[in-house]
Short mmCIF file of C-alpha atoms in Angstrom, two decimals:
data_model
loop_
_atom_site.label_atom_id
_atom_site.label_comp_id
_atom_site.label_asym_id
_atom_site.label_seq_id
_atom_site.Cartn_x
_atom_site.Cartn_y
_atom_site.Cartn_z
CA ASP A 1 -4.20 -20.11 -5.52
CA GLY A 2 -2.56 -16.83 -7.15
CA GLY A 3 -0.71 -14.43 -5.15
CA ILE A 4 2.49 -12.78 -4.21
CA THR A 5 5.16 -14.65 -1.87
CA GLN A 6 7.71 -12.67 -0.03
CA SER A 7 10.53 -14.59 1.93
CA PRO A 8 11.77 -14.58 4.60
CA LYS A 9 8.90 -13.07 6.81
CA TYR A 10 11.75 -11.99 9.29
CA LEU A 11 15.30 -11.05 8.49
CA PHE A 12 18.10 -10.05 10.84
CA ARG A 13 21.48 -8.47 9.56
CA LYS A 14 24.45 -6.88 11.04
CA GLU A 15 25.06 -3.22 9.80
CA GLY A 16 27.44 -3.08 6.84
CA GLN A 17 26.00 -6.15 5.11
CA ASN A 18 23.91 -6.31 2.04
CA VAL A 19 20.66 -8.32 2.12
CA THR A 20 18.29 -9.44 -0.61
CA LEU A 21 14.59 -9.83 -0.09
CA SER A 22 12.75 -12.20 -2.38
CA CYS A 23 9.30 -11.34 -4.08
CA GLU A 24 7.57 -13.90 -6.44
CA GLN A 25 4.11 -13.47 -8.15
CA ASN A 26 2.03 -15.98 -10.07
CA LEU A 27 -0.71 -13.35 -11.10
CA ASN A 28 0.94 -12.84 -14.38
CA HIS A 29 1.05 -9.06 -13.64
CA ASP A 30 3.49 -6.95 -15.77
CA ALA A 31 4.36 -4.36 -13.12
CA MET A 32 5.99 -5.07 -9.68
CA TYR A 33 6.78 -2.64 -6.92
CA TRP A 34 8.77 -2.35 -3.69
CA TYR A 35 7.37 -0.28 -0.84
CA ARG A 36 8.78 0.46 2.61
CA GLN A 37 6.79 0.99 5.86
CA ASP A 38 8.02 2.49 9.01
CA PRO A 39 6.15 2.14 12.47
CA GLY A 40 3.04 4.50 12.42
CA GLN A 41 3.68 5.52 8.74
CA GLY A 42 2.20 4.97 5.39
CA LEU A 43 3.94 3.18 2.52
CA ARG A 44 6.69 4.85 0.48
CA LEU A 45 7.76 3.60 -2.89
CA ILE A 46 11.36 2.34 -3.43
CA TYR A 47 11.52 0.99 -6.91
CA TYR A 48 9.06 -0.09 -9.60
CA SER A 49 9.28 -2.20 -12.80
CA GLN A 50 6.83 -2.17 -15.59
CA ILE A 51 8.53 -4.71 -17.86
CA VAL A 52 11.24 -7.36 -17.68
CA ASN A 53 14.73 -6.01 -17.59
CA ASP A 54 13.54 -2.28 -16.90
CA PHE A 55 12.99 -0.54 -13.63
CA GLN A 56 12.51 2.94 -12.24
CA LYS A 57 13.43 4.69 -9.06
CA GLY A 58 10.68 5.73 -6.68
CA ASP A 59 10.59 8.31 -3.94
CA ILE A 60 13.34 6.72 -1.69
CA ALA A 61 15.55 4.67 -3.89
CA GLU A 62 18.86 5.63 -2.32
CA GLY A 63 20.72 2.55 -0.73
CA TYR A 64 18.53 0.06 -2.70
CA SER A 65 18.87 -1.90 -5.74
CA VAL A 66 16.38 -4.12 -7.73
CA SER A 67 16.57 -6.59 -10.77
CA ARG A 68 13.93 -7.85 -12.95
CA GLU A 69 15.26 -10.77 -15.11
CA LYS A 70 11.81 -12.64 -14.96
CA LYS A 71 8.35 -11.53 -15.01
CA GLU A 72 7.54 -13.33 -11.83
CA SER A 73 10.39 -12.17 -9.78
CA PHE A 74 11.41 -8.62 -8.41
CA PRO A 75 14.12 -9.08 -5.73
CA LEU A 76 15.18 -6.16 -3.67
CA THR A 77 18.57 -5.57 -2.18
CA VAL A 78 19.21 -3.37 0.78
CA THR A 79 22.79 -2.23 0.69
CA SER A 80 25.04 -0.98 3.41
CA ALA A 81 24.47 2.45 1.96
CA GLN A 82 20.98 2.56 3.19
CA LYS A 83 21.09 4.60 6.32
CA ASN A 84 18.07 3.43 8.13
CA PRO A 85 17.31 0.01 6.70
CA THR A 86 15.20 -1.40 9.46
CA ALA A 87 11.59 -1.49 8.30
CA PHE A 88 8.77 -3.66 7.01
CA TYR A 89 9.22 -4.09 3.18
CA LEU A 90 6.16 -4.86 1.07
CA CYS A 91 6.25 -6.13 -2.58
CA ALA A 92 3.25 -5.55 -4.76
CA SER A 93 2.07 -6.17 -8.40
CA SER A 94 -0.52 -4.80 -10.76
CA PRO A 95 -1.46 -5.04 -14.42
CA LEU A 96 -0.52 -2.06 -16.53
CA GLY A 97 -2.93 0.46 -18.16
CA THR A 98 -6.00 -0.39 -16.38
CA TYR A 99 -8.05 0.71 -13.43
CA ASN A 100 -9.85 -2.72 -13.10
CA SER A 101 -7.28 -4.20 -10.95
CA PRO A 102 -5.71 -2.40 -8.09
CA LEU A 103 -2.26 -2.86 -6.46
CA HIS A 104 -1.95 -6.31 -4.92
CA PHE A 105 0.47 -6.91 -1.89
CA GLY A 106 2.41 -9.63 -0.36
CA ASN A 107 2.48 -10.08 3.41
CA GLY A 108 5.92 -8.34 3.69
CA THR A 109 9.36 -9.01 5.03
CA ARG A 110 10.31 -7.44 8.46
CA LEU A 111 14.02 -6.43 8.36
CA THR A 112 16.03 -5.64 11.41
CA VAL A 113 19.61 -4.51 11.09
CA THR A 114 21.67 -4.06 14.39
CA GLY B 1 -17.68 7.24 15.08
CA GLU B 2 -15.87 9.64 12.88
CA SER B 3 -12.20 10.61 12.27
CA VAL B 4 -11.06 13.96 10.94
CA GLY B 5 -8.15 14.80 8.64
CA LEU B 6 -4.98 12.95 8.44
CA HIS B 7 -3.84 13.67 12.05
CA LEU B 8 -6.39 11.66 14.12
CA PRO B 9 -4.58 8.15 14.16
CA THR B 10 -7.15 6.06 16.24
CA LEU B 11 -10.87 5.69 15.84
CA SER B 12 -12.76 3.79 18.42
CA VAL B 13 -16.20 2.63 17.79
CA GLN B 14 -18.73 0.32 19.27
CA GLU B 15 -19.60 -3.01 17.47
CA GLY B 16 -22.55 -2.57 15.26
CA ASP B 17 -22.21 1.09 14.83
CA ASN B 18 -21.16 2.79 11.65
CA SER B 19 -17.56 4.03 11.07
CA ILE B 20 -16.44 6.91 9.09
CA ILE B 21 -12.73 7.36 8.35
CA ASN B 22 -11.55 10.36 6.56
CA CYS B 23 -8.59 11.32 4.31
CA ALA B 24 -7.34 14.43 2.68
CA TYR B 25 -5.40 13.92 -0.62
CA SER B 26 -2.57 15.93 -1.98
CA ASN B 27 -2.89 16.07 -5.89
CA SER B 28 -5.69 17.64 -7.62
CA ALA B 29 -4.67 15.70 -10.70
CA SER B 30 -5.05 12.24 -9.08
CA ASP B 31 -7.81 10.49 -10.82
CA TYR B 32 -7.80 7.04 -8.95
CA PHE B 33 -8.15 6.42 -5.15
CA ILE B 34 -8.05 3.41 -3.09
CA TRP B 35 -8.75 2.33 0.39
CA TYR B 36 -6.58 -0.50 1.97
CA LYS B 37 -6.97 -2.30 5.25
CA GLN B 38 -3.87 -3.64 7.05
CA GLU B 39 -3.87 -6.15 9.81
CA SER B 40 -0.92 -6.49 12.05
CA GLY B 41 2.04 -8.17 10.42
CA LYS B 42 0.26 -8.52 7.04
CA GLY B 43 0.34 -6.60 3.75
CA PRO B 44 -2.47 -4.18 2.89
CA GLN B 45 -5.66 -5.70 1.53
CA PHE B 46 -7.84 -3.85 -1.04
CA ILE B 47 -11.17 -2.88 0.12
CA ILE B 48 -12.61 -0.52 -2.43
CA ASP B 49 -11.56 2.01 -5.08
CA ILE B 50 -13.02 4.91 -6.93
CA ARG B 51 -12.24 6.87 -10.02
CA SER B 52 -12.46 10.67 -10.11
CA ASN B 53 -15.45 10.57 -12.52
CA MET B 54 -17.37 9.36 -9.65
CA ASP B 55 -18.54 10.77 -6.30
CA LYS B 56 -19.60 7.54 -4.54
CA ARG B 57 -19.01 3.84 -4.88
CA GLN B 58 -20.55 1.14 -2.76
CA GLY B 59 -19.22 -2.25 -1.92
CA GLN B 60 -20.38 -4.98 0.65
CA ARG B 61 -20.89 -2.95 3.87
CA VAL B 62 -18.39 -0.27 2.57
CA THR B 63 -18.93 3.04 0.80
CA VAL B 64 -16.33 5.31 -0.61
CA LEU B 65 -17.13 9.00 -0.96
CA LEU B 66 -15.01 11.42 -3.14
CA ASN B 67 -15.33 15.06 -2.87
CA LYS B 68 -12.95 16.63 -5.58
CA THR B 69 -13.74 20.29 -4.49
CA VAL B 70 -12.05 19.99 -1.16
CA LYS B 71 -9.75 16.94 -2.06
CA HIS B 72 -11.33 14.71 0.57
CA LEU B 73 -12.16 10.90 0.74
CA SER B 74 -13.99 9.02 3.13
CA LEU B 75 -14.64 5.43 3.90
CA GLN B 76 -17.90 4.37 5.50
CA ILE B 77 -18.09 1.02 7.05
CA ALA B 78 -21.75 -0.31 8.06
CA ALA B 79 -22.46 -2.24 11.10
CA THR B 80 -18.78 -2.30 12.25
CA GLN B 81 -17.73 -5.92 13.32
CA PRO B 82 -14.60 -6.93 15.40
CA GLY B 83 -13.00 -8.28 12.33
CA ASP B 84 -12.87 -4.68 11.13
CA SER B 85 -10.30 -3.73 13.59
CA ALA B 86 -7.07 -2.83 11.53
CA VAL B 87 -5.27 0.11 10.22
CA TYR B 88 -6.94 1.80 7.11
CA PHE B 89 -4.95 3.75 4.54
CA CYS B 90 -6.19 5.91 1.60
CA ALA B 91 -4.15 6.13 -1.34
CA GLU B 92 -4.04 8.05 -4.60
CA ASN B 93 -2.42 7.41 -7.80
CA ARG B 94 0.10 10.12 -8.77
CA GLU B 95 0.12 10.46 -12.43
CA GLY B 96 -3.35 10.02 -13.58
CA SER B 97 -1.91 7.46 -16.31
CA GLY B 98 -4.08 4.48 -15.45
CA ASN B 99 -1.20 2.93 -13.65
CA THR B 100 -2.65 1.59 -10.47
CA GLY B 101 0.60 0.96 -8.81
CA LYS B 102 2.61 4.25 -8.07
CA LEU B 103 0.50 5.31 -5.14
CA ILE B 104 0.91 8.05 -2.40
CA PHE B 105 -0.22 6.62 0.98
CA GLY B 106 -1.70 8.48 3.83
CA GLN B 107 -0.39 7.77 7.27
CA GLY B 108 -3.35 5.49 8.25
CA THR B 109 -6.18 5.38 10.80
CA THR B 110 -6.43 2.66 13.26
CA LEU B 111 -9.91 1.41 13.78
CA GLN B 112 -10.65 -0.28 17.18
CA VAL B 113 -13.93 -1.97 17.61
CA LYS B 114 -15.29 -2.30 21.04
CA PRO B 115 -17.35 -5.38 21.77
#
């Protein structure tokens, strides 16, 4: 059963701590993405990667970092530099260069920082 | 029931009625548009998409209409069911590159279906 797995579903951290959110996909997609969703808002792009060992900043990359060491995995680190880290984080994947397969999302990690 | 523009956050319809959710997009160069459905606590789920060389596309109980002249997108749901209750987002791809992942999302419309 192919899909995207995000873990954990809920995460709690103290202010000033870095935290890493996991994202794994078994869809054999080349591209992976991290989006952030705030209450009552649409999604905003944090980072994306189109190939292993390469990634680009999205619209709101400040205070976040990523890595792409394997095709299947795209972890997101929320650093202490992120001013408002409490949010719902969504990982997604898609093939490249085709309109035939839209962006496929995981079920998210809800991060609360106090 | 019908929502207008991006600023009506909730649409309430009677079960069995048709629903129309509207969206205005921002970039005239966008060539690919998607509707997603998001249930509480879950990730967005793909409903239907349309490319800019089309005006209309139909799926099972859903139809997407694209008006490029006024940069307007709509989602029509026929015979709305309680299971359709969710937040609906329109999204446009930003570069016209065929890359379907770098999307700009609207703020969403909450659809409430009354039994």
